[in-house]
Amino acid sequence: MKLNAVHVLVTSQSTYEDVDCFIWGGRQVGSVLTMELFDELLAQIREQGTIRQIYFEGGESFVFYHALETFIEKAAAEGLIVGIVSNGFWATSISDGRAWLRPLMAAGLDRLELTDAFFKGTPEEVFEDHPGFQAARKLRLQASLIPLEEYADDGEKGRVQPPLEEGEVLPPPAVEMDLPWSSFDNCPKDKLHNPERIFMDPKGNIHVCRGLVIGNILERPLIKILGAYIPREHPVAGPLLEGGPAALARQFNLPHSEVYANACRFCREARHLLSPRFPEMLVPTRSLGLV
Ligand code: SF4
């Protein structure tokens, strides 16, 4: 088992409406991770044995700042490497950014990842100008930028590390163009068969990709959920591994558009159509905040 990280969705609440992060964030009162569920997760991580990293995200995890601080403290006490994914709304100046980050670092925060939803400019300009990155730099906190458009797709592509050397050139952003639906014949997350990381939402569901659920830790221990996950036999992951979203659409005879910008958008649309058939495996992530 390659699994070494879990991303914990602290809440579906966010400081902004209609921002498609891992789940649909918004200002409405939504699902929030409880201390009780988090303690249960830590106990199950201990039992599982291969998870070494934990990330907190949302929605926007800084909305529940003091709970976040305690989550970090508990995770660090377990010896886990701790990171946060955030939209950086709190970094209104360098000194404010430092004031927000310092207590979290004291609690055990190791890494910061900021999405680019509200930043303007190229990655170079963002690293140079955004107070969140400047504050992290001054505190010597490891930080990277995530282009949200790409993160929203499969939650994995697109992290941009700051240039290590002066003058080092960043790779250009990927150019997207619409392609025929049948060309999306593989899942770009080639680790779906042996995930290196999983996600847990505030209800205890374990996702291998967002909305693709393999169990709930309140119903079954994590170690058993992972042991029972046989990707090729999973009714949704199986076709995705076999032939991407095109195979999923073919297998279930799903209506689809002629072209898509990328595999993940096609996949999400297909899974949305399939969710009434597999309600426990295909969780409608937009509604997580509303229940
Ligand atoms: S194709 Fe589907 S399962 Fe694969 S990474 Fe994209 S959204 Fe996830």
GROMACS .gro file of C-alpha atoms and ligand atoms in nm:
model
  299
    1MET     CA    1   0.000   0.000   0.000
    2LYS     CA    2   0.140   0.336  -0.111
    3LEU     CA    3  -0.104   0.539   0.094
    4ASN     CA    4   0.081   0.802   0.295
    5ALA     CA    5  -0.149   1.106   0.322
    6VAL     CA    6  -0.499   1.198   0.424
    7HIS     CA    7  -0.667   1.528   0.337
    8VAL     CA    8  -0.925   1.626   0.594
    9LEU     CA    9  -1.210   1.855   0.492
   10VAL     CA   10  -1.261   2.072   0.798
   11THR     CA   11  -1.575   2.239   0.666
   12SER     CA   12  -1.770   2.319   0.353
   13GLN     CA   13  -1.798   2.681   0.469
   14SER     CA   14  -1.584   2.935   0.295
   15THR     CA   15  -1.531   3.307   0.284
   16TYR     CA   16  -1.650   3.313  -0.076
   17GLU     CA   17  -1.950   3.175  -0.261
   18ASP     CA   18  -1.941   2.941  -0.556
   19VAL     CA   19  -1.576   2.852  -0.538
   20ASP     CA   20  -1.521   2.498  -0.649
   21CYS     CA   21  -1.243   2.373  -0.425
   22PHE     CA   22  -1.245   2.011  -0.316
   23ILE     CA   23  -1.610   2.049  -0.231
   24TRP     CA   24  -1.845   2.332  -0.309
   25GLY     CA   25  -1.761   2.609  -0.064
   26GLY     CA   26  -1.999   2.882   0.041
   27ARG     CA   27  -2.104   3.110   0.323
   28GLN     CA   28  -2.398   2.893   0.424
   29VAL     CA   29  -2.372   2.699   0.747
   30GLY     CA   30  -2.247   2.361   0.634
   31SER     CA   31  -2.082   2.045   0.752
   32VAL     CA   32  -1.804   2.095   1.006
   33LEU     CA   33  -1.553   1.839   1.130
   34THR     CA   34  -1.606   1.761   1.497
   35MET     CA   35  -1.328   1.697   1.747
   36GLU     CA   36  -1.484   1.359   1.817
   37LEU     CA   37  -1.465   1.248   1.453
   38PHE     CA   38  -1.111   1.383   1.422
   39ASP     CA   39  -0.998   1.189   1.731
   40GLU     CA   40  -1.154   0.879   1.576
   41LEU     CA   41  -0.966   0.943   1.252
   42LEU     CA   42  -0.634   0.979   1.435
   43ALA     CA   43  -0.692   0.653   1.619
   44GLN     CA   44  -0.770   0.481   1.288
   45ILE     CA   45  -0.463   0.635   1.120
   46ARG     CA   46  -0.253   0.493   1.403
   47GLU     CA   47  -0.402   0.150   1.344
   48GLN     CA   48  -0.366   0.176   0.965
   49GLY     CA   49   0.005   0.244   0.990
   50THR     CA   50   0.121   0.390   0.653
   51ILE     CA   51  -0.023   0.745   0.666
   52ARG     CA   52   0.250   0.997   0.749
   53GLN     CA   53   0.098   1.328   0.630
   54ILE     CA   54  -0.224   1.509   0.700
   55TYR     CA   55  -0.363   1.816   0.523
   56PHE     CA   56  -0.653   2.033   0.634
   57GLU     CA   57  -0.873   2.196   0.374
   58GLY     CA   58  -1.233   2.289   0.291
   59GLY     CA   59  -1.432   2.500   0.202
   60GLU     CA   60  -1.193   2.721   0.391
   61SER     CA   61  -1.033   2.568   0.697
   62PHE     CA   62  -0.932   2.906   0.848
   63VAL     CA   63  -1.303   2.982   0.904
   64PHE     CA   64  -1.280   2.753   1.210
   65TYR     CA   65  -0.940   2.881   1.314
   66HIS     CA   66  -0.930   2.768   1.678
   67ALA     CA   67  -1.058   2.422   1.596
   68LEU     CA   68  -0.797   2.408   1.317
   69GLU     CA   69  -0.525   2.498   1.566
   70THR     CA   70  -0.633   2.211   1.790
   71PHE     CA   71  -0.654   1.967   1.497
   72ILE     CA   72  -0.298   2.061   1.400
   73GLU     CA   73  -0.177   2.018   1.755
   74LYS     CA   74  -0.332   1.673   1.783
   75ALA     CA   75  -0.202   1.561   1.442
   76ALA     CA   76   0.151   1.685   1.516
   77ALA     CA   77   0.145   1.504   1.852
   78GLU     CA   78   0.083   1.184   1.652
   79GLY     CA   79   0.406   1.252   1.461
   80LEU     CA   80   0.228   1.338   1.134
   81ILE     CA   81   0.358   1.598   0.888
   82VAL     CA   82   0.089   1.867   0.886
   83GLY     CA   83  -0.019   2.093   0.598
   84ILE     CA   84  -0.304   2.330   0.517
   85VAL     CA   85  -0.472   2.418   0.188
   86SER     CA   86  -0.627   2.767   0.204
   87ASN     CA   87  -0.749   3.048  -0.018
   88GLY     CA   88  -0.531   3.290   0.183
   89PHE     CA   89  -0.814   3.535   0.267
   90TRP     CA   90  -0.653   3.601   0.605
   91ALA     CA   91  -0.327   3.735   0.459
   92THR     CA   92  -0.442   4.096   0.431
   93SER     CA   93  -0.088   4.214   0.502
   94ILE     CA   94   0.246   4.049   0.576
   95SER     CA   95   0.220   4.118   0.947
   96ASP     CA   96  -0.140   3.992   0.959
   97GLY     CA   97  -0.036   3.684   0.766
   98ARG     CA   98   0.238   3.619   1.019
   99ALA     CA   99  -0.005   3.670   1.308
  100TRP     CA  100  -0.237   3.404   1.163
  101LEU     CA  101   0.040   3.158   1.079
  102ARG     CA  102   0.259   3.182   1.387
  103PRO     CA  103   0.019   3.007   1.633
  104LEU     CA  104  -0.047   2.734   1.377
  105MET     CA  105   0.326   2.679   1.336
  106ALA     CA  106   0.363   2.665   1.713
  107ALA     CA  107   0.090   2.399   1.711
  108GLY     CA  108   0.289   2.196   1.456
  109LEU     CA  109   0.208   2.324   1.105
  110ASP     CA  110   0.478   2.220   0.855
  111ARG     CA  111   0.341   2.327   0.514
  112LEU     CA  112   0.109   2.583   0.361
  113GLU     CA  113  -0.057   2.552   0.019
  114LEU     CA  114  -0.247   2.853  -0.113
  115THR     CA  115  -0.495   2.830  -0.400
  116ASP     CA  116  -0.482   3.105  -0.660
  117ALA     CA  117  -0.858   3.177  -0.670
  118PHE     CA  118  -0.822   3.537  -0.559
  119PHE     CA  119  -0.468   3.614  -0.661
  120LYS     CA  120  -0.382   3.819  -0.964
  121GLY     CA  121  -0.073   3.771  -1.173
  122THR     CA  122   0.168   3.500  -1.275
  123PRO     CA  123   0.299   3.250  -1.018
  124GLU     CA  124   0.624   3.450  -1.002
  125GLU     CA  125   0.431   3.768  -0.920
  126VAL     CA  126   0.213   3.588  -0.666
  127PHE     CA  127   0.515   3.440  -0.486
  128GLU     CA  128   0.677   3.780  -0.485
  129ASP     CA  129   0.377   3.996  -0.394
  130HIS     CA  130   0.114   3.803  -0.205
  131PRO     CA  131   0.133   3.872   0.171
  132GLY     CA  132   0.056   3.507   0.247
  133PHE     CA  133   0.370   3.391   0.067
  134GLN     CA  134   0.574   3.677   0.204
  135ALA     CA  135   0.460   3.595   0.559
  136ALA     CA  136   0.538   3.226   0.508
  137ARG     CA  137   0.881   3.315   0.371
  138LYS     CA  138   0.961   3.534   0.670
  139LEU     CA  139   0.852   3.255   0.905
  140ARG     CA  140   1.047   2.997   0.700
  141LEU     CA  141   0.732   2.797   0.644
  142GLN     CA  142   0.731   2.576   0.335
  143ALA     CA  143   0.464   2.714   0.098
  144SER     CA  144   0.338   2.643  -0.253
  145LEU     CA  145   0.072   2.771  -0.491
  146ILE     CA  146  -0.213   2.560  -0.630
  147PRO     CA  147  -0.390   2.676  -0.948
  148LEU     CA  148  -0.750   2.623  -0.838
  149GLU     CA  149  -0.881   2.535  -1.181
  150GLU     CA  150  -0.657   2.233  -1.182
  151TYR     CA  151  -0.705   2.150  -0.816
  152ALA     CA  152  -1.082   2.147  -0.867
  153ASP     CA  153  -1.043   1.877  -1.128
  154ASP     CA  154  -0.862   1.598  -0.958
  155GLY     CA  155  -0.718   1.768  -0.655
  156GLU     CA  156  -0.366   1.672  -0.744
  157LYS     CA  157  -0.226   1.838  -1.054
  158GLY     CA  158  -0.077   2.176  -1.076
  159ARG     CA  159   0.107   2.256  -0.757
  160VAL     CA  160   0.362   2.526  -0.833
  161GLN     CA  161   0.664   2.542  -0.606
  162PRO     CA  162   0.833   2.877  -0.565
  163PRO     CA  163   1.155   2.906  -0.769
  164LEU     CA  164   1.439   2.770  -0.560
  165GLU     CA  165   1.711   2.969  -0.732
  166GLU     CA  166   1.700   3.330  -0.837
  167GLY     CA  167   1.624   3.348  -1.208
  168GLU     CA  168   1.485   2.995  -1.225
  169VAL     CA  169   1.201   2.982  -1.478
  170LEU     CA  170   0.864   2.829  -1.385
  171PRO     CA  171   0.698   2.593  -1.636
  172PRO     CA  172   0.425   2.760  -1.846
  173PRO     CA  173   0.062   2.683  -1.746
  174ALA     CA  174  -0.107   2.402  -1.936
  175VAL     CA  175  -0.320   2.518  -2.231
  176GLU     CA  176  -0.663   2.360  -2.242
  177MET     CA  177  -0.871   2.284  -2.548
  178ASP     CA  178  -1.186   2.084  -2.601
  179LEU     CA  179  -1.135   1.726  -2.720
  180PRO     CA  180  -1.380   1.454  -2.829
  181TRP     CA  181  -1.538   1.265  -2.539
  182SER     CA  182  -1.407   0.930  -2.663
  183SER     CA  183  -1.048   1.052  -2.634
  184PHE     CA  184  -1.077   1.063  -2.255
  185ASP     CA  185  -0.995   0.698  -2.220
  186ASN     CA  186  -0.792   0.706  -1.904
  187CYS     CA  187  -0.807   0.860  -1.558
  188PRO     CA  188  -0.521   1.107  -1.516
  189LYS     CA  189  -0.500   1.008  -1.151
  190ASP     CA  190  -0.319   0.691  -1.239
  191LYS     CA  191  -0.294   0.608  -0.871
  192LEU     CA  192  -0.664   0.534  -0.840
  193HIS     CA  193  -0.565   0.167  -0.825
  194ASN     CA  194  -0.328   0.228  -0.534
  195PRO     CA  195  -0.396   0.575  -0.391
  196GLU     CA  196  -0.113   0.765  -0.225
  197ARG     CA  197  -0.366   0.985  -0.052
  198ILE     CA  198  -0.729   0.978   0.048
  199PHE     CA  199  -0.976   1.245   0.160
  200MET     CA  200  -1.211   1.245   0.457
  201ASP     CA  201  -1.513   1.477   0.462
  202PRO     CA  202  -1.683   1.608   0.780
  203LYS     CA  203  -1.925   1.315   0.775
  204GLY     CA  204  -1.647   1.055   0.787
  205ASN     CA  205  -1.670   0.949   0.420
  206ILE     CA  206  -1.339   0.837   0.268
  207HIS     CA  207  -1.291   0.957  -0.093
  208VAL     CA  208  -1.025   0.825  -0.333
  209CYS     CA  209  -1.108   1.114  -0.566
  210ARG     CA  210  -1.354   1.382  -0.471
  211GLY     CA  211  -1.705   1.240  -0.456
  212LEU     CA  212  -1.578   0.885  -0.517
  213VAL     CA  213  -1.632   0.723  -0.178
  214ILE     CA  214  -1.506   0.385  -0.064
  215GLY     CA  215  -1.647   0.382   0.290
  216ASN     CA  216  -1.721   0.574   0.609
  217ILE     CA  217  -1.499   0.551   0.915
  218LEU     CA  218  -1.799   0.580   1.146
  219GLU     CA  219  -1.934   0.258   1.000
  220ARG     CA  220  -1.614   0.064   0.937
  221PRO     CA  221  -1.251   0.112   1.045
  222LEU     CA  222  -1.023   0.275   0.790
  223ILE     CA  223  -0.798  -0.029   0.775
  224LYS     CA  224  -1.094  -0.245   0.673
  225ILE     CA  225  -1.225   0.012   0.424
  226LEU     CA  226  -0.885   0.014   0.252
  227GLY     CA  227  -0.854  -0.363   0.267
  228ALA     CA  228  -1.195  -0.405   0.102
  229TYR     CA  229  -1.123  -0.156  -0.177
  230ILE     CA  230  -1.048  -0.366  -0.485
  231PRO     CA  231  -1.025  -0.096  -0.752
  232ARG     CA  232  -1.086  -0.315  -1.058
  233GLU     CA  233  -1.400  -0.456  -0.897
  234HIS     CA  234  -1.536  -0.121  -0.779
  235PRO     CA  235  -1.840  -0.039  -0.996
  236VAL     CA  236  -1.715   0.313  -1.073
  237ALA     CA  237  -1.337   0.302  -1.019
  238GLY     CA  238  -1.320  -0.021  -1.223
  239PRO     CA  239  -1.444   0.130  -1.553
  240LEU     CA  240  -1.240   0.446  -1.488
  241LEU     CA  241  -0.925   0.238  -1.455
  242GLU     CA  242  -1.021   0.032  -1.756
  243GLY     CA  243  -1.088   0.317  -1.997
  244GLY     CA  244  -1.136   0.652  -1.821
  245PRO     CA  245  -1.462   0.850  -1.818
  246ALA     CA  246  -1.536   0.739  -2.176
  247ALA     CA  247  -1.555   0.377  -2.053
  248LEU     CA  248  -1.772   0.483  -1.759
  249ALA     CA  249  -2.016   0.659  -1.993
  250ARG     CA  250  -2.022   0.361  -2.230
  251GLN     CA  251  -2.068   0.103  -1.956
  252PHE     CA  252  -2.370   0.279  -1.807
  253ASN     CA  253  -2.498   0.421  -2.135
  254LEU     CA  254  -2.481   0.776  -2.000
  255PRO     CA  255  -2.570   1.081  -2.208
  256HIS     CA  256  -2.269   1.308  -2.263
  257SER     CA  257  -2.144   1.610  -2.456
  258GLU     CA  258  -1.943   1.570  -2.774
  259VAL     CA  259  -1.637   1.745  -2.633
  260TYR     CA  260  -1.483   1.814  -2.291
  261ALA     CA  261  -1.198   2.032  -2.172
  262ASN     CA  262  -1.048   1.752  -1.967
  263ALA     CA  263  -1.110   1.402  -1.836
  264CYS     CA  264  -1.204   1.512  -1.486
  265ARG     CA  265  -1.487   1.737  -1.596
  266PHE     CA  266  -1.629   1.458  -1.808
  267CYS     CA  267  -1.585   1.218  -1.516
  268ARG     CA  268  -1.761   1.446  -1.269
  269GLU     CA  269  -2.054   1.493  -1.505
  270ALA     CA  270  -2.082   1.117  -1.562
  271ARG     CA  271  -2.058   1.044  -1.188
  272HIS     CA  272  -2.323   1.304  -1.114
  273LEU     CA  273  -2.560   1.120  -1.350
  274LEU     CA  274  -2.473   0.790  -1.183
  275SER     CA  275  -2.507   0.909  -0.822
  276PRO     CA  276  -2.875   0.804  -0.777
  277ARG     CA  277  -2.769   0.451  -0.870
  278PHE     CA  278  -2.470   0.439  -0.630
  279PRO     CA  279  -2.568   0.686  -0.355
  280GLU     CA  280  -2.314   0.555  -0.103
  281MET     CA  281  -2.022   0.558  -0.346
  282LEU     CA  282  -2.093   0.877  -0.537
  283VAL     CA  283  -2.146   1.146  -0.281
  284PRO     CA  284  -2.276   1.474  -0.424
  285THR     CA  285  -1.997   1.694  -0.289
  286ARG     CA  286  -2.191   2.013  -0.352
  287SER     CA  287  -2.457   1.903  -0.110
  288LEU     CA  288  -2.216   1.810   0.170
  289GLY     CA  289  -2.244   2.161   0.301
  290LEU     CA  290  -2.619   2.170   0.289
  291VAL     CA  291  -2.715   1.858   0.477
  292SF4     S1  292  -1.093   1.111  -1.415
  292SF4    FE1  293  -1.237   1.108  -1.244
  292SF4     S2  294  -1.151   0.968  -1.091
  292SF4    FE2  295  -0.988   1.024  -1.237
  292SF4     S3  296  -0.883   1.198  -1.140
  292SF4    FE3  297  -1.038   1.284  -1.278
  292SF4     S4  298  -1.221   1.315  -1.150
  292SF4    FE4  299  -1.082   1.176  -1.038
   0.00000   0.00000   0.00000
